[in-house]
mmCIF file of C-alpha atoms in Angstrom:
data_model
loop_
_atom_site.group_PDB
_atom_site.id
_atom_site.type_symbol
_atom_site.label_atom_id
_atom_site.label_comp_id
_atom_site.label_asym_id
_atom_site.label_seq_id
_atom_site.Cartn_x
_atom_site.Cartn_y
_atom_site.Cartn_z
ATOM 1 C CA MET A 1 -24.001 -42.742 2.421
ATOM 2 C CA LYS A 2 -22.197 -46.049 2.822
ATOM 3 C CA THR A 3 -18.931 -44.324 2.011
ATOM 4 C CA ARG A 4 -19.596 -41.671 4.667
ATOM 5 C CA HIS A 5 -20.335 -44.323 7.309
ATOM 6 C CA LEU A 6 -17.253 -46.271 6.303
ATOM 7 C CA LEU A 7 -14.996 -43.221 6.643
ATOM 8 C CA ALA A 8 -16.532 -42.343 9.998
ATOM 9 C CA SER A 9 -15.985 -45.889 11.236
ATOM 10 C CA LEU A 10 -12.364 -45.843 10.103
ATOM 11 C CA ALA A 11 -11.803 -42.512 11.841
ATOM 12 C CA VAL A 12 -13.182 -43.830 15.128
ATOM 13 C CA ALA A 13 -11.196 -47.016 14.838
ATOM 14 C CA SER A 14 -7.947 -45.152 14.137
ATOM 15 C CA THR A 15 -8.555 -42.903 17.155
ATOM 16 C CA VAL A 16 -9.175 -45.854 19.456
ATOM 17 C CA LEU A 17 -6.038 -47.590 18.218
ATOM 18 C CA ALA A 18 -3.801 -44.513 18.214
ATOM 19 C CA MET A 19 -4.619 -42.951 21.568
ATOM 20 C CA PRO A 20 -3.419 -45.807 23.826
ATOM 21 C CA ALA A 21 -0.186 -46.071 21.828
ATOM 22 C CA PHE A 22 0.431 -42.330 22.194
ATOM 23 C CA ALA A 23 -0.318 -42.454 25.902
ATOM 24 C CA ALA A 24 1.938 -45.449 26.504
ATOM 25 C CA ASP A 25 4.790 -43.916 24.535
ATOM 26 C CA SER A 26 4.582 -40.641 26.447
ATOM 27 C CA ALA A 27 4.342 -42.345 29.826
ATOM 28 C CA GLN A 28 7.161 -44.743 28.957
ATOM 29 C CA ASP A 29 9.348 -41.842 27.860
ATOM 30 C CA PHE A 30 8.823 -40.161 31.230
ATOM 31 C CA VAL A 31 9.630 -43.400 33.075
ATOM 32 C CA ASP A 32 12.785 -43.920 31.008
ATOM 33 C CA LYS A 33 14.127 -40.423 31.622
ATOM 34 C CA ALA A 34 13.108 -40.269 35.278
ATOM 35 C CA ALA A 35 14.611 -43.679 36.045
ATOM 36 C CA VAL A 36 17.910 -42.988 34.307
ATOM 37 C CA GLY A 37 18.185 -39.563 35.921
ATOM 38 C CA GLY A 38 17.397 -40.956 39.355
ATOM 39 C CA LYS A 39 19.919 -43.782 39.015
ATOM 40 C CA PHE A 40 22.604 -41.334 37.921
ATOM 41 C CA GLU A 41 21.911 -39.180 40.982
ATOM 42 C CA VAL A 42 22.428 -42.135 43.315
ATOM 43 C CA ASP A 43 25.412 -43.666 41.515
ATOM 44 C CA SER A 44 27.294 -40.376 41.106
ATOM 45 C CA SER A 45 26.595 -39.425 44.719
ATOM 46 C CA GLN A 46 27.988 -42.727 45.969
ATOM 47 C CA ILE A 47 31.210 -41.887 44.147
ATOM 48 C CA ALA A 48 31.209 -38.390 45.634
ATOM 49 C CA LEU A 49 30.923 -39.752 49.156
ATOM 50 C CA GLY A 50 34.238 -41.505 48.691
ATOM 51 C CA LYS A 51 36.126 -38.950 46.601
ATOM 52 C CA ALA A 52 34.805 -35.465 47.379
ATOM 53 C CA GLN A 53 36.737 -33.302 49.835
ATOM 54 C CA ASP A 54 34.216 -30.647 50.826
ATOM 55 C CA GLN A 55 31.971 -31.830 53.656
ATOM 56 C CA ARG A 56 29.004 -29.842 52.324
ATOM 57 C CA ILE A 57 29.267 -31.714 49.049
ATOM 58 C CA LYS A 58 29.406 -35.019 50.909
ATOM 59 C CA ASP A 59 26.315 -34.006 52.883
ATOM 60 C CA PHE A 60 24.560 -33.107 49.624
ATOM 61 C CA ALA A 61 25.585 -36.457 48.123
ATOM 62 C CA GLN A 62 24.139 -38.286 51.122
ATOM 63 C CA MET A 63 20.868 -36.411 50.657
ATOM 64 C CA MET A 64 20.815 -37.441 46.985
ATOM 65 C CA ILE A 65 21.293 -41.091 47.853
ATOM 66 C CA ARG A 66 18.480 -40.945 50.410
ATOM 67 C CA ASP A 67 15.943 -38.878 48.479
ATOM 68 C CA HIS A 68 16.537 -40.229 44.998
ATOM 69 C CA GLY A 69 16.792 -43.755 46.315
ATOM 70 C CA ALA A 70 13.305 -43.374 47.771
ATOM 71 C CA ALA A 71 11.982 -41.732 44.587
ATOM 72 C CA ASN A 72 13.484 -44.480 42.429
ATOM 73 C CA THR A 73 11.745 -47.127 44.524
ATOM 74 C CA LYS A 74 8.437 -45.273 44.247
ATOM 75 C CA LEU A 75 8.822 -44.885 40.478
ATOM 76 C CA GLN A 76 9.526 -48.590 40.150
ATOM 77 C CA ALA A 77 6.302 -49.401 41.999
ATOM 78 C CA VAL A 78 4.122 -46.946 40.079
ATOM 79 C CA ALA A 79 5.560 -47.960 36.711
ATOM 80 C CA GLY A 80 5.029 -51.625 37.555
ATOM 81 C CA GLU A 81 1.387 -50.988 38.351
ATOM 82 C CA GLN A 82 1.040 -49.257 34.962
ATOM 83 C CA LYS A 83 2.723 -52.177 33.149
ATOM 84 C CA LEU A 84 5.632 -49.972 32.102
ATOM 85 C CA LYS A 85 9.268 -51.050 31.959
ATOM 86 C CA VAL A 86 11.864 -49.344 34.131
ATOM 87 C CA PRO A 87 15.385 -49.294 32.647
ATOM 88 C CA SER A 88 17.990 -50.854 34.915
ATOM 89 C CA ALA A 89 21.047 -49.288 33.262
ATOM 90 C CA LEU A 90 22.162 -45.772 32.424
ATOM 91 C CA ASP A 91 22.113 -44.470 28.877
ATOM 92 C CA ALA A 92 25.402 -43.756 27.100
ATOM 93 C CA GLN A 93 25.538 -40.075 28.045
ATOM 94 C CA HIS A 94 24.962 -40.597 31.761
ATOM 95 C CA GLN A 95 27.291 -43.611 31.850
ATOM 96 C CA GLY A 96 30.007 -41.494 30.266
ATOM 97 C CA ASP A 97 29.526 -38.779 32.884
ATOM 98 C CA LEU A 98 29.647 -41.392 35.617
ATOM 99 C CA ASP A 99 32.850 -42.924 34.240
ATOM 100 C CA LYS A 100 34.495 -39.496 34.247
ATOM 101 C CA LEU A 101 33.761 -39.162 37.956
ATOM 102 C CA LYS A 102 35.027 -42.665 38.646
ATOM 103 C CA ASN A 103 38.265 -42.156 36.748
ATOM 104 C CA ALA A 104 38.968 -38.549 37.752
ATOM 105 C CA GLN A 105 42.348 -37.923 39.340
ATOM 106 C CA GLY A 106 42.304 -35.771 42.441
ATOM 107 C CA PRO A 107 39.205 -34.205 44.031
ATOM 108 C CA ILE A 108 36.003 -34.505 42.020
ATOM 109 C CA ASP A 109 34.172 -31.722 43.845
ATOM 110 C CA PRO A 110 33.840 -29.292 40.886
ATOM 111 C CA ALA A 111 32.945 -32.012 38.376
ATOM 112 C CA TYR A 112 30.333 -33.506 40.709
ATOM 113 C CA VAL A 113 28.757 -30.121 41.415
ATOM 114 C CA ASP A 114 28.536 -29.326 37.705
ATOM 115 C CA ALA A 115 27.015 -32.745 36.992
ATOM 116 C CA GLN A 116 24.409 -32.231 39.708
ATOM 117 C CA ARG A 117 23.496 -28.771 38.434
ATOM 118 C CA LYS A 118 22.888 -30.139 34.953
ATOM 119 C CA ALA A 119 21.040 -33.209 36.224
ATOM 120 C CA HIS A 120 18.679 -31.176 38.400
ATOM 121 C CA ASP A 121 17.961 -28.638 35.687
ATOM 122 C CA GLU A 122 16.889 -31.532 33.475
ATOM 123 C CA ALA A 123 14.961 -33.315 36.234
ATOM 124 C CA VAL A 124 12.984 -30.273 37.367
ATOM 125 C CA LYS A 125 11.921 -29.505 33.799
ATOM 126 C CA LEU A 126 10.982 -33.151 33.135
ATOM 127 C CA PHE A 127 8.893 -33.470 36.306
ATOM 128 C CA GLU A 128 7.289 -30.031 36.016
ATOM 129 C CA ASP A 129 6.212 -30.711 32.439
ATOM 130 C CA TYR A 130 4.772 -34.120 33.285
ATOM 131 C CA ALA A 131 3.138 -32.905 36.490
ATOM 132 C CA SER A 132 1.207 -30.303 34.506
ATOM 133 C CA GLY A 133 0.473 -32.208 31.309
ATOM 134 C CA GLY A 134 1.183 -35.875 31.880
ATOM 135 C CA ASP A 135 -0.994 -38.454 30.152
ATOM 136 C CA ASN A 136 -0.874 -41.115 32.902
ATOM 137 C CA ALA A 137 -2.730 -40.206 36.096
ATOM 138 C CA ALA A 138 -0.596 -42.298 38.451
ATOM 139 C CA LEU A 139 2.682 -41.054 37.009
ATOM 140 C CA LYS A 140 1.366 -37.506 36.943
ATOM 141 C CA THR A 141 0.630 -37.731 40.671
ATOM 142 C CA PHE A 142 4.121 -39.147 41.259
ATOM 143 C CA ALA A 143 5.643 -36.221 39.352
ATOM 144 C CA GLN A 144 3.567 -33.702 41.315
ATOM 145 C CA GLN A 145 4.621 -35.250 44.618
ATOM 146 C CA THR A 146 8.302 -35.385 43.672
ATOM 147 C CA VAL A 147 8.999 -32.095 41.910
ATOM 148 C CA GLY A 148 9.107 -30.095 45.151
ATOM 149 C CA THR A 149 11.991 -32.199 46.452
ATOM 150 C CA LEU A 150 13.824 -31.839 43.143
ATOM 151 C CA LYS A 151 13.498 -28.056 43.325
ATOM 152 C CA MET A 152 14.875 -28.109 46.862
ATOM 153 C CA HIS A 153 17.858 -30.126 45.619
ATOM 154 C CA GLN A 154 18.308 -27.688 42.724
ATOM 155 C CA GLN A 155 18.384 -24.712 45.082
ATOM 156 C CA ALA A 156 20.871 -26.480 47.357
ATOM 157 C CA ILE A 157 23.345 -27.334 44.589
ATOM 158 C CA GLU A 158 23.047 -23.860 43.059
ATOM 159 C CA LYS A 159 23.865 -22.356 46.446
ATOM 160 C CA ILE A 160 26.942 -24.563 46.683
ATOM 161 C CA ALA A 161 28.011 -23.691 43.142
ATOM 162 C CA ALA A 162 27.459 -19.955 43.552
ATOM 163 C CA GLY A 163 29.384 -19.700 46.791
ATOM 164 C CA GLN A 164 32.976 -20.498 45.939
ATOM 165 C CA ASP A 165 33.776 -20.856 49.606
ATOM 166 C CA SER A 166 31.117 -23.574 49.919
ATOM 167 C CA VAL A 167 32.617 -25.674 47.157
ATOM 168 C CA THR A 168 36.320 -25.052 47.004
ATOM 169 C CA GLY A 169 37.307 -22.540 49.657
ATOM 170 C CA ALA A 170 38.054 -20.018 46.922
ATOM 171 C CA THR A 171 37.395 -17.084 49.238
ATOM 172 C CA THR A 172 40.116 -18.437 51.540
ATOM 173 C CA PRO A 173 43.743 -18.892 50.484
ATOM 174 C CA ALA A 174 44.566 -21.905 48.380
ATOM 175 C CA VAL A 175 48.146 -21.470 49.562
ATOM 176 C CA LYS A 176 48.932 -19.616 52.779
ATOM 177 C CA THR A 177 52.294 -18.475 54.185
ATOM 178 C CA ASP A 178 53.316 -16.456 57.235
ATOM 179 C CA ASN A 179 54.340 -13.563 55.003
ATOM 180 C CA THR A 180 51.113 -13.480 52.994
ATOM 181 C CA PRO A 181 48.256 -14.435 55.316
ATOM 182 C CA ASN A 182 45.612 -13.385 52.808
ATOM 183 C CA ALA A 183 47.336 -14.511 49.625
ATOM 184 C CA ALA A 184 45.658 -16.892 47.236
ATOM 185 C CA ALA A 185 47.401 -19.097 44.711
ATOM 186 C CA LEU A 186 46.233 -21.498 42.067
ATOM 187 C CA VAL A 187 46.975 -25.154 42.714
ATOM 188 C CA PRO A 188 48.486 -27.221 39.857
ATOM 189 C CA GLY A 189 46.784 -30.525 39.097
ATOM 190 C CA ALA A 190 44.814 -32.502 36.534
ATOM 191 C CA ASN A 191 41.906 -30.252 35.601
ATOM 192 C CA SER A 192 38.629 -31.824 34.468
ATOM 193 C CA PHE A 193 36.922 -28.489 33.726
ATOM 194 C CA THR A 194 35.937 -27.797 30.157
ATOM 195 C CA GLU A 195 36.481 -24.289 28.830
ATOM 196 C CA ALA A 196 32.773 -23.535 29.299
ATOM 197 C CA GLN A 197 32.847 -24.801 32.887
ATOM 198 C CA ALA A 198 35.956 -22.757 33.671
ATOM 199 C CA LYS A 199 34.273 -19.662 32.242
ATOM 200 C CA SER A 200 31.179 -20.352 34.347
ATOM 201 C CA ARG A 201 33.312 -20.630 37.499
ATOM 202 C CA ILE A 202 34.913 -17.275 36.805
ATOM 203 C CA GLU A 203 31.564 -15.611 36.116
ATOM 204 C CA ASN A 204 30.075 -17.111 39.296
ATOM 205 C CA ALA A 205 32.937 -15.494 41.211
ATOM 206 C CA GLY A 206 31.735 -12.065 40.028
ATOM 207 C CA TYR A 207 33.785 -11.469 36.881
ATOM 208 C CA SER A 208 32.525 -10.455 33.443
ATOM 209 C CA ASN A 209 33.798 -10.344 29.854
ATOM 210 C CA VAL A 210 35.711 -13.595 30.328
ATOM 211 C CA SER A 211 37.877 -14.310 27.272
ATOM 212 C CA LYS A 212 41.019 -15.969 25.878
ATOM 213 C CA LEU A 213 40.792 -19.007 28.154
ATOM 214 C CA THR A 214 43.503 -21.603 27.643
ATOM 215 C CA LYS A 215 44.680 -24.447 29.880
ATOM 216 C CA ASP A 216 48.400 -24.405 30.673
ATOM 217 C CA ASP A 217 50.751 -27.333 31.326
ATOM 218 C CA GLN A 218 49.908 -27.175 35.057
ATOM 219 C CA GLY A 219 46.229 -27.837 34.430
ATOM 220 C CA ILE A 220 45.221 -24.227 35.159
ATOM 221 C CA TRP A 221 42.751 -22.393 32.953
ATOM 222 C CA ARG A 222 44.048 -18.856 32.366
ATOM 223 C CA GLY A 223 42.420 -15.929 30.600
ATOM 224 C CA GLN A 224 41.197 -12.392 30.938
ATOM 225 C CA ALA A 225 38.168 -10.897 32.699
ATOM 226 C CA ALA A 226 36.825 -7.686 34.163
ATOM 227 C CA LYS A 227 35.739 -6.809 37.682
ATOM 228 C CA GLY A 228 35.159 -3.488 39.396
ATOM 229 C CA GLY A 229 36.043 -1.602 36.231
ATOM 230 C CA GLU A 230 39.451 -3.262 36.007
ATOM 231 C CA ASN A 231 40.753 -5.662 33.370
ATOM 232 C CA LEU A 232 42.460 -8.624 35.005
ATOM 233 C CA ASN A 233 44.357 -11.795 34.294
ATOM 234 C CA VAL A 234 42.348 -14.600 35.850
ATOM 235 C CA GLY A 235 42.825 -18.310 36.424
ATOM 236 C CA VAL A 236 40.912 -21.372 37.611
ATOM 237 C CA ASP A 237 42.603 -24.456 39.056
ATOM 238 C CA TYR A 238 41.297 -28.018 39.272
ATOM 239 C CA GLN A 239 39.755 -27.331 42.688
ATOM 240 C CA GLY A 240 37.691 -24.487 41.285
ATOM 241 C CA ASN A 241 39.732 -21.722 42.949
ATOM 242 C CA VAL A 242 39.429 -18.443 41.023
ATOM 243 C CA VAL A 243 42.362 -16.042 41.371
ATOM 244 C CA ALA A 244 42.940 -12.774 39.502
ATOM 245 C CA ALA A 245 45.763 -10.276 39.225
ATOM 246 C CA SER A 246 46.108 -6.874 37.585
ATOM 247 C CA LYS A 247 47.408 -6.918 34.033
#
Protein backbone atom coordinates (compact mmCIF):
# COMPACT_ATOMS: atom_id res chain seq x y z
CA MET A 1 0.00 0.00 0.00
CA LYS A 2 2.78 2.41 0.92
CA THR A 3 4.52 1.58 -2.33
CA ARG A 4 1.34 2.30 -4.30
CA HIS A 5 0.90 5.68 -2.59
CA LEU A 6 4.55 6.51 -3.16
CA LEU A 7 4.33 5.74 -6.88
CA ALA A 8 1.13 7.76 -7.20
CA SER A 9 2.75 10.71 -5.44
CA LEU A 10 5.79 10.54 -7.72
CA ALA A 11 3.55 10.42 -10.79
CA VAL A 12 1.65 13.53 -9.70
CA ALA A 13 4.84 15.33 -8.82
CA SER A 14 6.44 14.52 -12.18
CA THR A 15 3.33 15.76 -14.00
CA VAL A 16 3.30 19.04 -12.09
CA LEU A 17 6.99 19.58 -12.79
CA ALA A 18 6.92 18.51 -16.44
CA MET A 19 3.86 20.33 -17.72
CA PRO A 20 5.05 23.93 -17.12
CA ALA A 21 8.41 23.11 -18.71
CA PHE A 22 6.69 21.65 -21.78
CA ALA A 23 4.38 24.64 -22.04
CA ALA A 24 7.21 27.16 -21.70
CA ASP A 25 9.35 25.37 -24.26
CA SER A 26 6.53 25.25 -26.80
CA ALA A 27 5.57 28.88 -26.26
CA GLN A 28 9.20 29.99 -26.36
CA ASP A 29 9.73 28.09 -29.60
CA PHE A 30 6.80 29.93 -31.17
CA VAL A 31 8.13 33.29 -29.95
CA ASP A 32 11.61 32.52 -31.29
CA LYS A 33 10.39 31.56 -34.75
CA ALA A 34 7.78 34.31 -35.01
CA ALA A 35 10.22 37.00 -33.89
CA VAL A 36 13.00 35.93 -36.24
CA GLY A 37 10.58 35.60 -39.15
CA GLY A 38 9.05 39.00 -38.45
CA LYS A 39 12.44 40.70 -38.18
CA PHE A 40 13.55 39.14 -41.46
CA GLU A 41 10.41 40.45 -43.17
CA VAL A 42 11.14 44.00 -42.05
CA ASP A 43 14.90 43.93 -42.64
CA SER A 44 14.67 42.34 -46.10
CA SER A 45 11.88 44.72 -47.11
CA GLN A 46 13.95 47.74 -46.11
CA ILE A 47 16.64 46.50 -48.48
CA ALA A 48 14.06 45.97 -51.22
CA LEU A 49 12.81 49.53 -50.91
CA GLY A 50 16.25 50.76 -51.90
CA LYS A 51 17.25 48.14 -54.46
CA ALA A 52 14.12 46.74 -56.11
CA GLN A 53 13.09 48.11 -59.50
CA ASP A 54 9.46 47.04 -59.80
CA GLN A 55 7.12 49.50 -58.10
CA ARG A 56 4.70 46.73 -57.10
CA ILE A 57 7.51 45.01 -55.24
CA LYS A 58 8.41 48.26 -53.51
CA ASP A 59 4.76 48.71 -52.52
CA PHE A 60 4.71 45.16 -51.17
CA ALA A 61 7.93 45.83 -49.23
CA GLN A 62 6.39 48.94 -47.68
CA MET A 63 3.39 46.88 -46.59
CA MET A 64 5.73 44.33 -45.00
CA ILE A 65 7.54 47.01 -43.03
CA ARG A 66 4.25 48.44 -41.78
CA ASP A 67 2.39 45.23 -40.99
CA HIS A 68 5.25 43.14 -39.67
CA GLY A 69 6.61 46.08 -37.74
CA ALA A 70 3.29 46.34 -35.93
CA ALA A 71 3.11 42.56 -35.40
CA ASN A 72 6.67 42.48 -34.05
CA THR A 73 5.81 45.19 -31.53
CA LYS A 74 2.70 43.29 -30.44
CA LEU A 75 4.65 40.03 -30.10
CA GLN A 76 7.24 41.79 -27.97
CA ALA A 77 4.52 43.04 -25.62
CA VAL A 78 2.70 39.71 -25.35
CA ALA A 79 5.90 37.74 -24.86
CA GLY A 80 7.04 40.18 -22.18
CA GLU A 81 3.80 39.72 -20.29
CA GLN A 82 4.35 35.94 -20.44
CA LYS A 83 7.95 36.28 -19.19
CA LEU A 84 9.32 34.93 -22.46
CA LYS A 85 12.46 36.16 -24.21
CA VAL A 86 12.26 37.67 -27.67
CA PRO A 87 15.40 37.19 -29.80
CA SER A 88 16.88 40.44 -31.06
CA ALA A 89 18.99 38.94 -33.86
CA LEU A 90 18.33 36.71 -36.84
CA ASP A 91 19.39 33.08 -36.87
CA ALA A 92 22.16 31.96 -39.22
CA GLN A 93 19.85 30.91 -42.05
CA HIS A 94 17.87 34.15 -42.16
CA GLN A 95 21.01 36.26 -41.73
CA GLY A 96 22.56 34.47 -44.69
CA ASP A 97 19.49 35.17 -46.82
CA LEU A 98 19.58 38.80 -45.75
CA ASP A 99 23.27 39.13 -46.60
CA LYS A 100 22.60 37.76 -50.08
CA LEU A 101 20.06 40.52 -50.67
CA LYS A 102 22.43 43.15 -49.31
CA ASN A 103 25.34 42.02 -51.45
CA ALA A 104 23.43 41.19 -54.64
CA GLN A 105 24.63 42.94 -57.78
CA GLY A 106 21.91 44.42 -59.94
CA PRO A 107 18.16 44.27 -59.24
CA ILE A 108 17.13 42.05 -56.35
CA ASP A 109 13.49 41.75 -57.41
CA PRO A 110 13.47 37.98 -58.15
CA ALA A 111 15.54 37.07 -55.09
CA TYR A 112 13.36 39.20 -52.81
CA VAL A 113 10.14 37.72 -54.20
CA ASP A 114 11.43 34.18 -53.72
CA ALA A 115 12.54 34.98 -50.17
CA GLN A 116 9.11 36.41 -49.35
CA ARG A 117 7.31 33.40 -50.79
CA LYS A 118 9.35 31.06 -48.62
CA ALA A 119 9.05 33.26 -45.54
CA HIS A 120 5.27 33.53 -45.80
CA ASP A 121 4.80 29.82 -46.41
CA GLU A 122 6.69 29.21 -43.18
CA ALA A 123 4.92 31.99 -41.27
CA VAL A 124 1.40 30.95 -42.24
CA LYS A 125 2.05 27.36 -41.20
CA LEU A 126 3.65 28.44 -37.90
CA PHE A 127 0.79 30.79 -36.98
CA GLU A 128 -1.97 28.45 -38.16
CA ASP A 129 -0.57 25.58 -36.11
CA TYR A 130 -0.19 27.69 -32.98
CA ALA A 131 -3.56 29.39 -33.43
CA SER A 132 -5.26 25.99 -33.41
CA GLY A 133 -3.16 24.13 -30.86
CA GLY A 134 -1.03 26.62 -28.97
CA ASP A 135 -0.31 26.01 -25.30
CA ASN A 136 -0.21 29.67 -24.21
CA ALA A 137 -3.56 31.47 -24.29
CA ALA A 138 -2.18 34.96 -24.88
CA LEU A 139 0.15 33.85 -27.66
CA LYS A 140 -2.59 31.71 -29.16
CA THR A 141 -4.84 34.77 -29.37
CA PHE A 142 -1.99 36.74 -30.95
CA ALA A 143 -1.53 34.01 -33.56
CA GLN A 144 -5.26 33.91 -34.31
CA GLN A 145 -5.38 37.68 -34.75
CA THR A 146 -2.30 37.77 -36.98
CA VAL A 147 -2.66 34.79 -39.30
CA GLY A 148 -5.26 36.50 -41.50
CA THR A 149 -2.83 39.29 -42.36
CA LEU A 150 -0.10 36.75 -43.10
CA LYS A 151 -2.40 34.91 -45.50
CA MET A 152 -3.19 38.19 -47.24
CA HIS A 153 0.54 38.83 -47.64
CA GLN A 154 1.02 35.28 -48.94
CA GLN A 155 -1.67 35.76 -51.58
CA ALA A 156 -0.17 39.10 -52.62
CA ILE A 157 3.36 37.77 -53.10
CA GLU A 158 2.10 34.67 -54.91
CA LYS A 159 0.18 36.91 -57.30
CA ILE A 160 3.33 38.90 -57.97
CA ALA A 161 5.39 35.74 -58.48
CA ALA A 162 2.84 34.07 -60.75
CA GLY A 163 2.41 37.06 -63.01
CA GLN A 164 5.73 37.55 -64.75
CA ASP A 165 4.63 40.96 -65.91
CA SER A 166 4.07 42.02 -62.29
CA VAL A 167 7.59 41.11 -61.24
CA THR A 168 9.88 41.48 -64.19
CA GLY A 169 7.92 42.64 -67.21
CA ALA A 170 8.47 39.24 -68.82
CA THR A 171 5.32 39.54 -70.91
CA THR A 172 6.75 42.75 -72.40
CA PRO A 173 10.01 42.90 -74.35
CA ALA A 174 13.22 42.85 -72.37
CA VAL A 175 14.86 44.40 -75.42
CA LYS A 176 12.81 46.32 -77.98
CA THR A 177 13.82 47.65 -81.41
CA ASP A 178 11.94 49.40 -84.21
CA ASN A 179 12.24 46.29 -86.37
CA THR A 180 10.98 43.87 -83.73
CA PRO A 181 8.36 45.66 -81.64
CA ASN A 182 7.24 42.45 -79.95
CA ALA A 183 10.62 40.75 -79.63
CA ALA A 184 11.91 39.60 -76.29
CA ALA A 185 15.53 38.99 -75.39
CA LEU A 186 17.31 37.75 -72.33
CA VAL A 187 19.42 40.30 -70.49
CA PRO A 188 22.97 39.30 -69.46
CA GLY A 189 23.92 39.97 -65.85
CA ALA A 190 24.88 38.40 -62.53
CA ASN A 191 22.17 35.84 -61.84
CA SER A 192 21.31 34.97 -58.24
CA PHE A 193 18.75 32.29 -59.17
CA THR A 194 19.50 28.74 -58.13
CA GLU A 195 18.70 25.98 -60.59
CA ALA A 196 15.51 25.17 -58.65
CA GLN A 197 14.43 28.82 -58.68
CA ALA A 198 15.11 29.12 -62.41
CA LYS A 199 13.04 25.99 -63.02
CA SER A 200 10.22 27.42 -60.90
CA ARG A 201 10.25 30.65 -62.92
CA ILE A 202 9.94 28.73 -66.16
CA GLU A 203 7.11 26.57 -64.82
CA ASN A 204 5.28 29.66 -63.51
CA ALA A 205 5.44 31.06 -67.04
CA GLY A 206 3.40 28.08 -68.28
CA TYR A 207 6.08 25.60 -69.37
CA SER A 208 6.40 21.95 -68.39
CA ASN A 209 9.02 19.18 -68.51
CA VAL A 210 11.80 21.64 -67.72
CA SER A 211 15.20 19.93 -68.02
CA LYS A 212 18.93 20.30 -68.73
CA LEU A 213 19.23 23.69 -67.03
CA THR A 214 22.71 25.18 -67.01
CA LYS A 215 23.90 28.74 -66.40
CA ASP A 216 26.04 30.20 -69.18
CA ASP A 217 28.86 32.74 -68.96
CA GLN A 218 26.33 35.59 -69.36
CA GLY A 219 24.46 34.59 -66.21
CA ILE A 220 21.51 33.15 -68.15
CA TRP A 221 19.95 29.84 -67.18
CA ARG A 222 19.28 27.84 -70.36
CA GLY A 223 17.51 24.53 -70.83
CA GLN A 224 14.64 22.75 -72.48
CA ALA A 225 10.89 22.79 -71.82
CA ALA A 226 7.54 22.09 -73.43
CA LYS A 227 4.57 24.34 -74.10
CA GLY A 228 1.57 23.96 -76.36
CA GLY A 229 2.78 20.56 -77.53
CA GLU A 230 6.10 21.96 -78.70
CA ASN A 231 9.58 21.27 -77.34
CA LEU A 232 11.49 24.51 -76.88
CA ASN A 233 14.82 25.94 -75.86
CA VAL A 234 14.13 28.21 -72.91
CA GLY A 235 16.12 30.68 -70.84
CA VAL A 236 15.82 32.80 -67.70
CA ASP A 237 17.88 35.94 -67.09
CA TYR A 238 18.74 37.63 -63.81
CA GLN A 239 15.61 39.79 -64.01
CA GLY A 240 13.40 36.73 -64.20
CA ASN A 241 12.51 37.16 -67.89
CA VAL A 242 11.55 33.83 -69.47
CA VAL A 243 12.13 33.55 -73.22
CA ALA A 244 11.75 30.46 -75.42
CA ALA A 245 12.52 29.59 -79.01
CA SER A 246 11.79 26.57 -81.20
CA LYS A 247 14.49 23.92 -81.24
